[in-house]
Coordinates of C-alpha atoms in Angstrom, one line a residue:
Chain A
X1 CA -15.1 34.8 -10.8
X2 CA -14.1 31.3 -10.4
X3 CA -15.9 28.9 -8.1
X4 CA -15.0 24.9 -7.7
X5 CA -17.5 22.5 -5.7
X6 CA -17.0 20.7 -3.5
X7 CA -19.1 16.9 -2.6
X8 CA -18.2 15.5 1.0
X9 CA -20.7 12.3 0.7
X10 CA -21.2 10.7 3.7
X11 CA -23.6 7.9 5.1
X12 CA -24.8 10.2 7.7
X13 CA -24.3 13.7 6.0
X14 CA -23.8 15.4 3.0
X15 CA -21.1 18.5 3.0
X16 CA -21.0 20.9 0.0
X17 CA -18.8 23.4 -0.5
X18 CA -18.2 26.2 -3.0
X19 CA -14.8 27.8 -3.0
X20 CA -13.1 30.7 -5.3
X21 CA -9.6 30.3 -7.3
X22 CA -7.4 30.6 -4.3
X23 CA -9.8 27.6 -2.4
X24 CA -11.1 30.3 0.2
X25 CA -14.2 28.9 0.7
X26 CA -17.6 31.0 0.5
X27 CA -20.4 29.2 1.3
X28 CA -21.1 25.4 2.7
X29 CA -23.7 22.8 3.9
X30 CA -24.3 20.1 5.5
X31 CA -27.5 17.9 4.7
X32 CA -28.5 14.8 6.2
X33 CA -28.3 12.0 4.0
X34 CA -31.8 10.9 3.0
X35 CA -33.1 9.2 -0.2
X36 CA -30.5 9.5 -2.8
X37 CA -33.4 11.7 -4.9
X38 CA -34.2 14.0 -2.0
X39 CA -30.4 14.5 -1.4
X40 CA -29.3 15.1 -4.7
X41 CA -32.5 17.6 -4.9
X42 CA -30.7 19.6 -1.8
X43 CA -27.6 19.5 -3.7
X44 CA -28.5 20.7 -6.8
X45 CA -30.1 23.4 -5.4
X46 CA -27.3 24.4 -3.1
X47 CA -25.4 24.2 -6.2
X48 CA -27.3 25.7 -8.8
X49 CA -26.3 29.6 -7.6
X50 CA -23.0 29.2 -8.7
X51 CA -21.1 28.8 -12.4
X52 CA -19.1 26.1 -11.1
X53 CA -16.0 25.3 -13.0
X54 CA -15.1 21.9 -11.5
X55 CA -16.3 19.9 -8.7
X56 CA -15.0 17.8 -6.5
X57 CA -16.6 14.1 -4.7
X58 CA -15.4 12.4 -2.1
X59 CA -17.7 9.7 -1.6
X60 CA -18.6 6.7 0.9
X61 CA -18.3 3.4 0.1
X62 CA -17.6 1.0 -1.4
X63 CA -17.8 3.1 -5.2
X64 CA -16.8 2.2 -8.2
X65 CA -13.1 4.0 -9.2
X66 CA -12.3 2.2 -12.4
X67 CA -12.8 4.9 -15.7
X68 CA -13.6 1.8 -17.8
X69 CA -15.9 -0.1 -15.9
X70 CA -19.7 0.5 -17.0
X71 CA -20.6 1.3 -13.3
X72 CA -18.0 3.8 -13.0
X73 CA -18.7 6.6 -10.4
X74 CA -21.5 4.2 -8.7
X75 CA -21.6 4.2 -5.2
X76 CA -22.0 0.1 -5.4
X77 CA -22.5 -2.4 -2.6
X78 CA -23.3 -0.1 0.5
X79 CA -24.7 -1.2 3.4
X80 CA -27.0 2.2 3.2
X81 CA -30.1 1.8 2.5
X82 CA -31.3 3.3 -0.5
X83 CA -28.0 3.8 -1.8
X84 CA -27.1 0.5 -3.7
X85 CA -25.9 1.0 -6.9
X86 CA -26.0 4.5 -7.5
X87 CA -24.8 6.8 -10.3
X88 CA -23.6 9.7 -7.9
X89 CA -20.9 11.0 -10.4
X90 CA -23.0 10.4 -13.6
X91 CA -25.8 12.5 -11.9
X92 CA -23.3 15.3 -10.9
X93 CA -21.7 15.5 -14.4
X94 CA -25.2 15.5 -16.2
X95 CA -26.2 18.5 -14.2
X96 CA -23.0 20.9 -14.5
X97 CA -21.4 19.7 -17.3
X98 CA -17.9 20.6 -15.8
X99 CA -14.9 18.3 -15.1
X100 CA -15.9 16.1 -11.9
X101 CA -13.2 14.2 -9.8
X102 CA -14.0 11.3 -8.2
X103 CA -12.5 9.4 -4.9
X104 CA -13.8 8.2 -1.6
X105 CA -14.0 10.3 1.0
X106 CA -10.3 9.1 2.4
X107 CA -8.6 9.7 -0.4
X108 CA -9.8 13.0 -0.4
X109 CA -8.9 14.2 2.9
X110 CA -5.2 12.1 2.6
X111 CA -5.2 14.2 -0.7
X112 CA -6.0 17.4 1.5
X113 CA -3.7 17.0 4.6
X114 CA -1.1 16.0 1.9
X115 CA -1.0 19.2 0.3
X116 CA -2.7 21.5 2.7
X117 CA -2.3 19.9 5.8
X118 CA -0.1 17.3 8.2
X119 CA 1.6 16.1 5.1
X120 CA 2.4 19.5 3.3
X121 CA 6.1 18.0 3.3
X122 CA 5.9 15.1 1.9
X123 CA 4.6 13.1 -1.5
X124 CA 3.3 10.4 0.7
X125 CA 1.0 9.6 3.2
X126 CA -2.1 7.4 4.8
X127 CA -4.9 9.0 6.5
X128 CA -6.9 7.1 8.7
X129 CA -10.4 7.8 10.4
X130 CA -11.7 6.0 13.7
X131 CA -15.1 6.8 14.4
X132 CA -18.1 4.5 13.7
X133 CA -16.8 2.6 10.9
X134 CA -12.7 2.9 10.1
X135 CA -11.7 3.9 6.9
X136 CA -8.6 4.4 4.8
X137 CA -6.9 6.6 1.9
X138 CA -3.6 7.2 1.0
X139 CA -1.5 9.5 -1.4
X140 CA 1.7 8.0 -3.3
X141 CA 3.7 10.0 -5.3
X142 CA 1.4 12.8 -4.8
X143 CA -1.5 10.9 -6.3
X144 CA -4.2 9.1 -4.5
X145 CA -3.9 5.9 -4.6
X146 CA -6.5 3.8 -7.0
X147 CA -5.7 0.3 -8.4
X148 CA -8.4 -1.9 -9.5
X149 CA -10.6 0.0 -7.0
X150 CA -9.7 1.8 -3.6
X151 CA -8.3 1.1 -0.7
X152 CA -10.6 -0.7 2.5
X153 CA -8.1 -0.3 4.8
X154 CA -10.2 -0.6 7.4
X155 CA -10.9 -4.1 6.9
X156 CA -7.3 -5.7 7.3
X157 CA -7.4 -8.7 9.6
X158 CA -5.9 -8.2 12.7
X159 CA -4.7 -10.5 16.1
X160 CA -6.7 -10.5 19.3
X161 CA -5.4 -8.7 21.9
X162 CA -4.5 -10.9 24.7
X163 CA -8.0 -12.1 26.0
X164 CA -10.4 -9.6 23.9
X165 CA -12.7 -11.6 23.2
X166 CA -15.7 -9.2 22.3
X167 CA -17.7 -10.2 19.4
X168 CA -16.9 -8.2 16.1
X169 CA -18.9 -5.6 15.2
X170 CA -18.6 -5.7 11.4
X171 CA -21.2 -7.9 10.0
X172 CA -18.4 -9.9 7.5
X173 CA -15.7 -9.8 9.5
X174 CA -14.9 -12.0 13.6
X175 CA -11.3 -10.3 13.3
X176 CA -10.9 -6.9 11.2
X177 CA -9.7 -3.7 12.3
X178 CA -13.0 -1.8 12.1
X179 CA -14.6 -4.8 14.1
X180 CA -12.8 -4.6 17.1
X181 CA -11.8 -1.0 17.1
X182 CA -14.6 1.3 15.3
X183 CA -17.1 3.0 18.4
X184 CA -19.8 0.0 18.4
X185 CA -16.7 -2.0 19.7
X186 CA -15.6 0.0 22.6
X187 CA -19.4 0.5 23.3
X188 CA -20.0 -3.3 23.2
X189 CA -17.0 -3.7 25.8
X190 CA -17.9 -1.3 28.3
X191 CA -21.7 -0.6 27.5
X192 CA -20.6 3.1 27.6
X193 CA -20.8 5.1 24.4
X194 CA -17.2 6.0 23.2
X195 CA -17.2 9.9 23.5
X196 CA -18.2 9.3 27.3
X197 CA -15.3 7.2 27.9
X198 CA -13.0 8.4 30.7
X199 CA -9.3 9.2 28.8
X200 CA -8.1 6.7 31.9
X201 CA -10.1 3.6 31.2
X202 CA -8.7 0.7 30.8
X203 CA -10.1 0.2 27.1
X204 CA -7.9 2.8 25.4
X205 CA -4.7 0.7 25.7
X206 CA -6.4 -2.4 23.8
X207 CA -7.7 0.3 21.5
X208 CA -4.5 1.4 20.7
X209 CA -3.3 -2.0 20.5
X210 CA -5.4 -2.1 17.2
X211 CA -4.8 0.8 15.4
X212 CA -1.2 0.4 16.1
X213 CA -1.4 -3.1 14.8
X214 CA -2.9 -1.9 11.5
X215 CA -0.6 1.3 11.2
X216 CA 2.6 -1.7 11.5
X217 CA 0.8 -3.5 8.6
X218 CA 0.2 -0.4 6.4
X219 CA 3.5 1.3 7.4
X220 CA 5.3 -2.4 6.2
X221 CA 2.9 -2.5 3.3
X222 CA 2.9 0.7 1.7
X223 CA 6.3 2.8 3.5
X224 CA 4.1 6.1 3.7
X225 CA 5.9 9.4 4.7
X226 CA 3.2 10.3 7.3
X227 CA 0.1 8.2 9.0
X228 CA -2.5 11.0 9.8
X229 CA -5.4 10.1 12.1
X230 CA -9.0 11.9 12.2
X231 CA -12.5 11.0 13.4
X232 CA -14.2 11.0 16.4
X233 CA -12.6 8.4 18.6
X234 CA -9.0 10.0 17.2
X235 CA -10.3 13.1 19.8
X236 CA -9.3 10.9 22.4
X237 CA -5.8 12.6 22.1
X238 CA -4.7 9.9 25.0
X239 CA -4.3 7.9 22.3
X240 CA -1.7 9.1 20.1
X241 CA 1.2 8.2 22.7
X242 CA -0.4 4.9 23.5
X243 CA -0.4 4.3 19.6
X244 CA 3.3 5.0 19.1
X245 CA 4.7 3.3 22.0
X246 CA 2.9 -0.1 21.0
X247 CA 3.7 0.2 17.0
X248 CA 7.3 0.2 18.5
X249 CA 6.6 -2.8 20.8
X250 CA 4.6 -4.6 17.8
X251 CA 7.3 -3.9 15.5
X252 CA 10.3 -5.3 17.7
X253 CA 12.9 -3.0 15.9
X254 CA 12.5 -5.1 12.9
X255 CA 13.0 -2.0 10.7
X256 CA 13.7 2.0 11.5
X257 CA 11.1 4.0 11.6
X258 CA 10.9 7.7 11.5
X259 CA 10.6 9.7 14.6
X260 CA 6.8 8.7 15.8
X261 CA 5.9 11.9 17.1
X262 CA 6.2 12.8 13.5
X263 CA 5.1 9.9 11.7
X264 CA 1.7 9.5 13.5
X265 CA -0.1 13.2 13.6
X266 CA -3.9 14.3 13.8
X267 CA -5.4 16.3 11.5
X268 CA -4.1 19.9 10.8
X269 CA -7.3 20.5 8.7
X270 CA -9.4 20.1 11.6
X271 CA -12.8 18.7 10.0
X272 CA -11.9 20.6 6.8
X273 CA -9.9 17.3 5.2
X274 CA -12.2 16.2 2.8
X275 CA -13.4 19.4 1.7
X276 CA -10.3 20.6 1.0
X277 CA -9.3 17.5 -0.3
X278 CA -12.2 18.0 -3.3
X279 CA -11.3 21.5 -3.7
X280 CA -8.0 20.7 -5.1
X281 CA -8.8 17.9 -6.7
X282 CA -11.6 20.0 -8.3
X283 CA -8.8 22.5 -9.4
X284 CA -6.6 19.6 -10.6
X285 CA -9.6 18.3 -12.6
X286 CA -10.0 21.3 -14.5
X287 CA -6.4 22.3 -15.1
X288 CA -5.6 19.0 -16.4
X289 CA -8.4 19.4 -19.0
X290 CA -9.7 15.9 -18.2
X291 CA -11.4 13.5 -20.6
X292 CA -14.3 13.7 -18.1
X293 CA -15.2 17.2 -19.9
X294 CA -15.5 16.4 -23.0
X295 CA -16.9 13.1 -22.4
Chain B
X1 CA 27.2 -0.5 -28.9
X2 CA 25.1 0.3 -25.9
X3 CA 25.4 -2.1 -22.3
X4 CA 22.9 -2.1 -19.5
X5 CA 23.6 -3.7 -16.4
X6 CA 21.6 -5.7 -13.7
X7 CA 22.8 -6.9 -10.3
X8 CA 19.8 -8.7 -7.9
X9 CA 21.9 -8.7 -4.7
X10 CA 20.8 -11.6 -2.8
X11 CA 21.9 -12.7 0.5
X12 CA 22.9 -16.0 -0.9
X13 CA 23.6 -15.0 -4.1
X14 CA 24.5 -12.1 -6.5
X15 CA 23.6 -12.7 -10.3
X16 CA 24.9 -10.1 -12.7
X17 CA 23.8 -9.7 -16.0
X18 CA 24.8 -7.7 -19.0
X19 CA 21.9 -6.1 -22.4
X20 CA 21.9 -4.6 -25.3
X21 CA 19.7 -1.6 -25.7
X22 CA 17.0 -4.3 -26.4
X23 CA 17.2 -6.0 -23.0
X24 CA 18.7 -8.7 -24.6
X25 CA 20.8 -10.5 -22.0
X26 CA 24.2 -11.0 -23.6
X27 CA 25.7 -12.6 -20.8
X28 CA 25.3 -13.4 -17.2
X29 CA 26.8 -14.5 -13.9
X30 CA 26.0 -15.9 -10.5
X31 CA 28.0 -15.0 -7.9
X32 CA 27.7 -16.9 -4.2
X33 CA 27.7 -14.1 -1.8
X34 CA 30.7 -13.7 -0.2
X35 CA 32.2 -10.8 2.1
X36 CA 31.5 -7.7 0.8
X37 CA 35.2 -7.0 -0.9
X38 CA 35.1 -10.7 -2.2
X39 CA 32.0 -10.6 -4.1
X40 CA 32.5 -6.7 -5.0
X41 CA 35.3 -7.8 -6.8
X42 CA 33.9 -10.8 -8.3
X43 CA 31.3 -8.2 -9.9
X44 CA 33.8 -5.6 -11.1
X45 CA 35.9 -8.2 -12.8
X46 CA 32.3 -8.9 -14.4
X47 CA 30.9 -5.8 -15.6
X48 CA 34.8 -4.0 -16.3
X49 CA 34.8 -5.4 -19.7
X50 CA 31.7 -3.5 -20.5
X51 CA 31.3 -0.3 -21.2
X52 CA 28.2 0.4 -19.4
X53 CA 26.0 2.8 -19.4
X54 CA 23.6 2.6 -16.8
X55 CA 23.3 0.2 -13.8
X56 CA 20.1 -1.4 -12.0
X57 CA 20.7 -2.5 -8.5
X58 CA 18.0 -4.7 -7.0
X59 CA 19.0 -5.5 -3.2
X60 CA 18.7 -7.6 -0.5
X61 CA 17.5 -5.0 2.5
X62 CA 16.7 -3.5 4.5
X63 CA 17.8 -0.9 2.9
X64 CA 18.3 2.8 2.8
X65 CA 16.3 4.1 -0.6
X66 CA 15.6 8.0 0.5
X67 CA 18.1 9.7 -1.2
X68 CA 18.2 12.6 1.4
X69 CA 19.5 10.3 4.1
X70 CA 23.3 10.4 4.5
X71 CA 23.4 6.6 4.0
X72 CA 21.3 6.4 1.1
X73 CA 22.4 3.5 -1.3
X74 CA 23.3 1.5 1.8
X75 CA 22.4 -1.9 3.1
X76 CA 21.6 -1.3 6.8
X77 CA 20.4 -3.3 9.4
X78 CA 20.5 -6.7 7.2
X79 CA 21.6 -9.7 9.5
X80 CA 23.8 -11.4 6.9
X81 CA 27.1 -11.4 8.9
X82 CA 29.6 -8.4 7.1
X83 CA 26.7 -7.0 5.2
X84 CA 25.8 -4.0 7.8
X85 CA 26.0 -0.4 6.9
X86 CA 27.8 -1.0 3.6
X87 CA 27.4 1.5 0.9
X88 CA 26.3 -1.2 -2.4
X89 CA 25.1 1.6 -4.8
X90 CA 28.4 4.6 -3.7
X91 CA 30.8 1.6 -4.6
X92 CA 28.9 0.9 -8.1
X93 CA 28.9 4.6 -8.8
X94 CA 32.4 5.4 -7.8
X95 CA 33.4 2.0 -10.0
X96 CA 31.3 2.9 -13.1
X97 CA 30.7 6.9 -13.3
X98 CA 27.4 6.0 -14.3
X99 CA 23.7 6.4 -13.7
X100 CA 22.8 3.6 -11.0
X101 CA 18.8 2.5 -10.4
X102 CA 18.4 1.8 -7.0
X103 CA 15.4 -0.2 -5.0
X104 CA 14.9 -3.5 -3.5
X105 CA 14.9 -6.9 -5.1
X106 CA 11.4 -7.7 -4.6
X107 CA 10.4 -4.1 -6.0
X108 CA 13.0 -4.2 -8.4
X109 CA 11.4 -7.7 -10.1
X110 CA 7.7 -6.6 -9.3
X111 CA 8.6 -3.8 -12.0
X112 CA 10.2 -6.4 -14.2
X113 CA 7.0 -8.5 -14.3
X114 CA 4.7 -5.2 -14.6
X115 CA 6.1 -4.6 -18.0
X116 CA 7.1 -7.3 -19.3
X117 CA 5.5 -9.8 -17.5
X118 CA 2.4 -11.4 -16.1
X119 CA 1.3 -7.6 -15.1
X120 CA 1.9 -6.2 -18.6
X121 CA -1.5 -4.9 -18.6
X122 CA -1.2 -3.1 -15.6
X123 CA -0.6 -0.2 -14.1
X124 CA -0.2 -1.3 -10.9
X125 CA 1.0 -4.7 -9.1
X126 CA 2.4 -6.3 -5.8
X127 CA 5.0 -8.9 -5.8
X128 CA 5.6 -11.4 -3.3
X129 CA 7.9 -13.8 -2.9
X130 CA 8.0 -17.2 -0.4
X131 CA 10.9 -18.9 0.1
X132 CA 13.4 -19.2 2.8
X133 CA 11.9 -15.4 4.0
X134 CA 9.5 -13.8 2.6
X135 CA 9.4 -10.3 1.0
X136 CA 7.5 -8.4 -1.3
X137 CA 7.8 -4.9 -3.6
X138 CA 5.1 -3.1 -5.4
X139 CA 4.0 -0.9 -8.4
X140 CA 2.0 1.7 -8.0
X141 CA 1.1 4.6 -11.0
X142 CA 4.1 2.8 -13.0
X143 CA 6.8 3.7 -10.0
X144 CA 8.2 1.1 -7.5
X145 CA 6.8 1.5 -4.2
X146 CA 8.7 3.7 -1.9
X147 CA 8.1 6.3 0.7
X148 CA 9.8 7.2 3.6
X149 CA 11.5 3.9 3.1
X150 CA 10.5 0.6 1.2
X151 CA 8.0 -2.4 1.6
X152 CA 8.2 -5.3 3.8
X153 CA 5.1 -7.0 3.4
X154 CA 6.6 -10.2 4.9
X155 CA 6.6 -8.6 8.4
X156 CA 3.1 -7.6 8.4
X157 CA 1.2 -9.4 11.4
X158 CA -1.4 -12.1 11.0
X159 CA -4.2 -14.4 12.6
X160 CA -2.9 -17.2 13.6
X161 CA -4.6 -20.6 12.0
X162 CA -7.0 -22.3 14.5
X163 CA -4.4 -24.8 15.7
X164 CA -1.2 -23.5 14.5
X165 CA 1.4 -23.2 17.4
X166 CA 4.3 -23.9 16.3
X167 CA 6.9 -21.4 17.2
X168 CA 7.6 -18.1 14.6
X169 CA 10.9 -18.8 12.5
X170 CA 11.4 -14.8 12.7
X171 CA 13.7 -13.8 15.6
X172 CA 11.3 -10.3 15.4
X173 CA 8.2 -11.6 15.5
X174 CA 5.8 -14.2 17.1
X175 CA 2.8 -13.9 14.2
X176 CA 4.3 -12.2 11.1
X177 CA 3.9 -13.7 8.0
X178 CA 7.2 -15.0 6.7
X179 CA 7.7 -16.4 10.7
X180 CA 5.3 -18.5 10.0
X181 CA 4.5 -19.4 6.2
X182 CA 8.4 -18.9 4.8
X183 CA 10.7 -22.3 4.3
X184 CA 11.7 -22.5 7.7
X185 CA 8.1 -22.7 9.0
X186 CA 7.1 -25.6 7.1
X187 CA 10.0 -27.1 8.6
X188 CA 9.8 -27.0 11.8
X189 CA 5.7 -28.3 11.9
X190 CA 6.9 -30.6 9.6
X191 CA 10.0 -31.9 10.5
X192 CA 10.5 -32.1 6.4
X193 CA 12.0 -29.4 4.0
X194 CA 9.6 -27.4 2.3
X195 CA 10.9 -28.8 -1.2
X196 CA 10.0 -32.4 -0.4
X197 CA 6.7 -31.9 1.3
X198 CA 4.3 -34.1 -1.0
X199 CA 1.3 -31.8 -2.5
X200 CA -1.4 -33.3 -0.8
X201 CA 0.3 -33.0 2.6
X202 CA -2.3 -31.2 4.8
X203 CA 0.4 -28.0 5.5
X204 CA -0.5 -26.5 2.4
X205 CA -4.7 -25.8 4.1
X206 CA -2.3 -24.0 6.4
X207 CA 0.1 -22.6 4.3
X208 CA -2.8 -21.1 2.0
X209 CA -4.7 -19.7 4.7
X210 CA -1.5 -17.5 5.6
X211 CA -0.7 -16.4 2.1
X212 CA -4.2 -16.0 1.6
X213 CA -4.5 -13.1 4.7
X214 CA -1.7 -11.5 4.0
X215 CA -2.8 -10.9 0.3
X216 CA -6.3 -10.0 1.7
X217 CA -4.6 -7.1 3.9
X218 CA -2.3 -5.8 0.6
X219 CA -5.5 -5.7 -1.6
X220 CA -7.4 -4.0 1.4
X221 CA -4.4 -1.6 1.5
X222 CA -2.9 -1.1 -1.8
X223 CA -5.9 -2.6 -4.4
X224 CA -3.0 -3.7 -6.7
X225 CA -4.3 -4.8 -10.2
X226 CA -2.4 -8.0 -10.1
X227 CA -0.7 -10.0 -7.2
X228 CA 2.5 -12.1 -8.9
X229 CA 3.8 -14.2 -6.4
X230 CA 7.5 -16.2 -6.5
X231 CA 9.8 -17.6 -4.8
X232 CA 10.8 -21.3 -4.2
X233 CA 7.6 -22.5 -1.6
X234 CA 5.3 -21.1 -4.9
X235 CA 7.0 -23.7 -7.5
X236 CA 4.0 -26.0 -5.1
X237 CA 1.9 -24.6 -8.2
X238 CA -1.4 -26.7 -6.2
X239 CA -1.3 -23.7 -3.4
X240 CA -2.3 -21.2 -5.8
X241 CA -6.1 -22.8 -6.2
X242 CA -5.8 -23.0 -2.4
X243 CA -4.8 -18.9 -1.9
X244 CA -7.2 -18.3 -4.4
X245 CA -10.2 -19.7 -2.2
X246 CA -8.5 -19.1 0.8
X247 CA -8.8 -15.2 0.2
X248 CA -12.4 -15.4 -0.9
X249 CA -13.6 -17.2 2.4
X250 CA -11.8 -14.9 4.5
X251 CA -12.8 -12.2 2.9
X252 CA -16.2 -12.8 3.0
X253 CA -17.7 -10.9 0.4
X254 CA -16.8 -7.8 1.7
X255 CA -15.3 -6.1 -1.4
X256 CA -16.0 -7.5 -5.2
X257 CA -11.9 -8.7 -6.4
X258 CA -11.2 -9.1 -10.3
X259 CA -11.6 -12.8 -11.4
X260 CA -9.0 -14.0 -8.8
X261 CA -7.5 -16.5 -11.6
X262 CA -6.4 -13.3 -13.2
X263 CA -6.2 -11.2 -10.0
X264 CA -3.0 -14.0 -8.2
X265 CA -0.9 -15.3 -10.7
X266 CA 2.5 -16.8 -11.1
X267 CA 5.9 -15.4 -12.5
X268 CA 5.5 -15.1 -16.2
X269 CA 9.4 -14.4 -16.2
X270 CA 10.7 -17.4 -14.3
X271 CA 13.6 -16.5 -12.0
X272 CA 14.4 -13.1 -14.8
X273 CA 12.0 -10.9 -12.9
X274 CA 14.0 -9.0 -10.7
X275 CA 17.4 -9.4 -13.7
X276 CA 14.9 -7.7 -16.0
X277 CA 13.4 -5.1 -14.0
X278 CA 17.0 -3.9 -12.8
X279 CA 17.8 -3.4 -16.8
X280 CA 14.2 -1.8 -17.1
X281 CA 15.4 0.9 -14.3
X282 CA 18.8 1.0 -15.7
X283 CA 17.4 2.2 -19.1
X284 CA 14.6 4.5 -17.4
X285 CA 17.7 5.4 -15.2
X286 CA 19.7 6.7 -18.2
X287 CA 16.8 7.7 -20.8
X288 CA 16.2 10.5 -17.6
X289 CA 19.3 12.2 -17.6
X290 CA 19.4 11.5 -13.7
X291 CA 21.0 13.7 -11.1
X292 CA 22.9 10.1 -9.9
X293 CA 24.2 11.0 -13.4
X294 CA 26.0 14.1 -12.5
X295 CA 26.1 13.6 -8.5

């Protein structure tokens, strides 16, 4: 039988996955991030039961994406303690010496949702997550997209709404997106946590203001088919409409868009993105008989 | 023998050009942009003494590049008077019988420059261009940009500069880019036309800064190997050191950039980018066998 891993690698959390030919998966974990030795213990050992053929990581960030850089597959600068400068691929591929792909955690659920999920109909598309940090990936042409590394898209600069004048909660940025709109920003407004927020306060309109803000810039940047939007303050369904209707005031009619109730979805995968995201891209990995096997 | 031609429709000026199967320009023409049937004409009478073989259209926009839409090969919503909703690419293909390349200018010479230009070594690059508007086209994977429609990074929204109130030259937008960093911005702080600003004139802190955040957001977005930037406000060759350290202050560390000396560059191609990447999708166009062919 076949079986392809799957690495979700989060700051918090850890979620593995093993999965047979057709991606039906058969068993998963989640394990709390820890020390990257104890971690990487839990993984192996989660791992270890199966003859995997190809594995799948979806990593946090920032990591290092470029095959001819001598810290390739490093998780690099993070702010998470512990994990600085990391060899999280190198240690994968040493153990199971079977083809590895390697992405951020973004990429990987865009990469899912485009083919499994919101975006099964198109070759393009952006996926966004608000929760405590913001973070972007994006598919082009059916391939995620990596340049001379990955996309942060959650660190654009953005204006003030009208008299917001909170104080950013990203430690290098006073204006970025994930500054004034991740969940320590709407708690630092209101002194309520985010998920306790009523769906009728006043904040969701200026939080909306934001994303929609950012989705304008991407959607004028990079023309995606489909913006999909996951994490935990994106379960504030209130704020889908309230997204829409302000990209179109933002905008101004500058240029058409497609129909918004189309253009700007939630997730179909549910909290599955990522992991199905590395599945395929597991899959692809070994179909493609990468240079990663052999090398 | 075997004729490529290149047409960079601009809104003040068509140039037409004719190659060999080199790329070697045998002979060219600029046309001032006229009505429609005037300067249609004027290109006809051009390219009818050729035998061509394939076509590359690089256009001024927006325009309709999704081939499914039943105005594809249009120039839509463009406010050059006479220019609406006119079908450029069906009247070269109806004139010529052969296979047309279609995108926009600014994606049309960010391929010229990624192959034969300053981002020969890339896979992957954005170019922009500042001059009377501003507009800009990338390269991703090889492929010009385009999605559910195409780029218009000039549109994208941005801080304004502590200070800075003059009034947005776009009639769309109070705090995009080209509103306020295009020609017609320097004017109007100014009271002096962009071209005869002296180089030490303070406006070019200001001008910088703008540049500078935009090409933050498109890195954070697209992580392009290369930015190549044009256009008539970029022949002030002293705002590049200013972008460069622009970027890096606002920025602030966040993400580690390529040498930015390397990373934000000029036009290695003069004013043939977008001539030569039309005849570079001409060829591509032909070498395909595309369905335009047989369509």
């Amino acid at each position: 039988m076949t079986y392809y891993g799957s690495i979700e690698a989060g700051g918090t959390k850890f979620f593995c996955a093993v999965a047979d030919e057709q991606l039906n998966i058969i068993e998963r974990i989640n394990l709390p991030t820890r020390s990257p030795k104890v971690t990487l213990d839990e993984v192996f050992a989660f791992f270890d039961t199966y003859p995997l053929i190809a594995l799948g990581i979806g990593s946090f960030g920032p990591i290092d994406v470029n095959s001819k850089s001598s810290t390739y597959g490093y998780i690099t600068s993070t702010p998470k303690p512990g994990w600085q400068n990391i060899d999280l691929l190198g240690s994968l591929k040493e153990r199971y010496q079977v083809p590895v792909a390697w992405t951020t955690d973004v990429n990987a659920a865009a990469y899912g949702e485009m083919h499994l999920g919101a975006g099964k109909d198109t070759e393009s598309c952006i996926y966004l997550t608000v929760g405590t940090g913001v973070g972007g990936g994006a598919v082009v042409n059916g391939t995620v997209l990596q340049g001379f590394s990955h996309p942060e898209m959650g660190h654009i600069s953005v204006q003030r709404y009208p008299g917001d004048t909170v104080e950013s909660a990203c430690p290098y940025h006073d204006n970025c997106l994930e500054g004034l709109a991740a969940g320590p920003a709407l708690e630092k407004r209101t002194g309520i946590k985010g998920q306790l927020l009523e769906a009728t306060h006043d904040i969701w309109e200026i939080e909306a203001f934001y994303i929609a803000q950012a989705l304008m810039n991407y959607t004028l940047t990079l023309s995606p088919e489909k913006i999909i939007l996951g994490g935990g303050v994106m379960k504030q369904t209130q704020l889908f409409p309230k997204i829409r209707a302000s990209l179109e005031r933002q905008l101004g009619g500058y240029v058409a868009l497609p129909v918004l109730e189309d253009y700007i979805v939630g997730c179909d995968l549910g909290d599955n993105s990522g992991t199905m995201g590395c599945l395929l891209l597991a899959k692809e990995k070994c179909e493609i008989k990468s240079d990663e096997f052999v090398s």
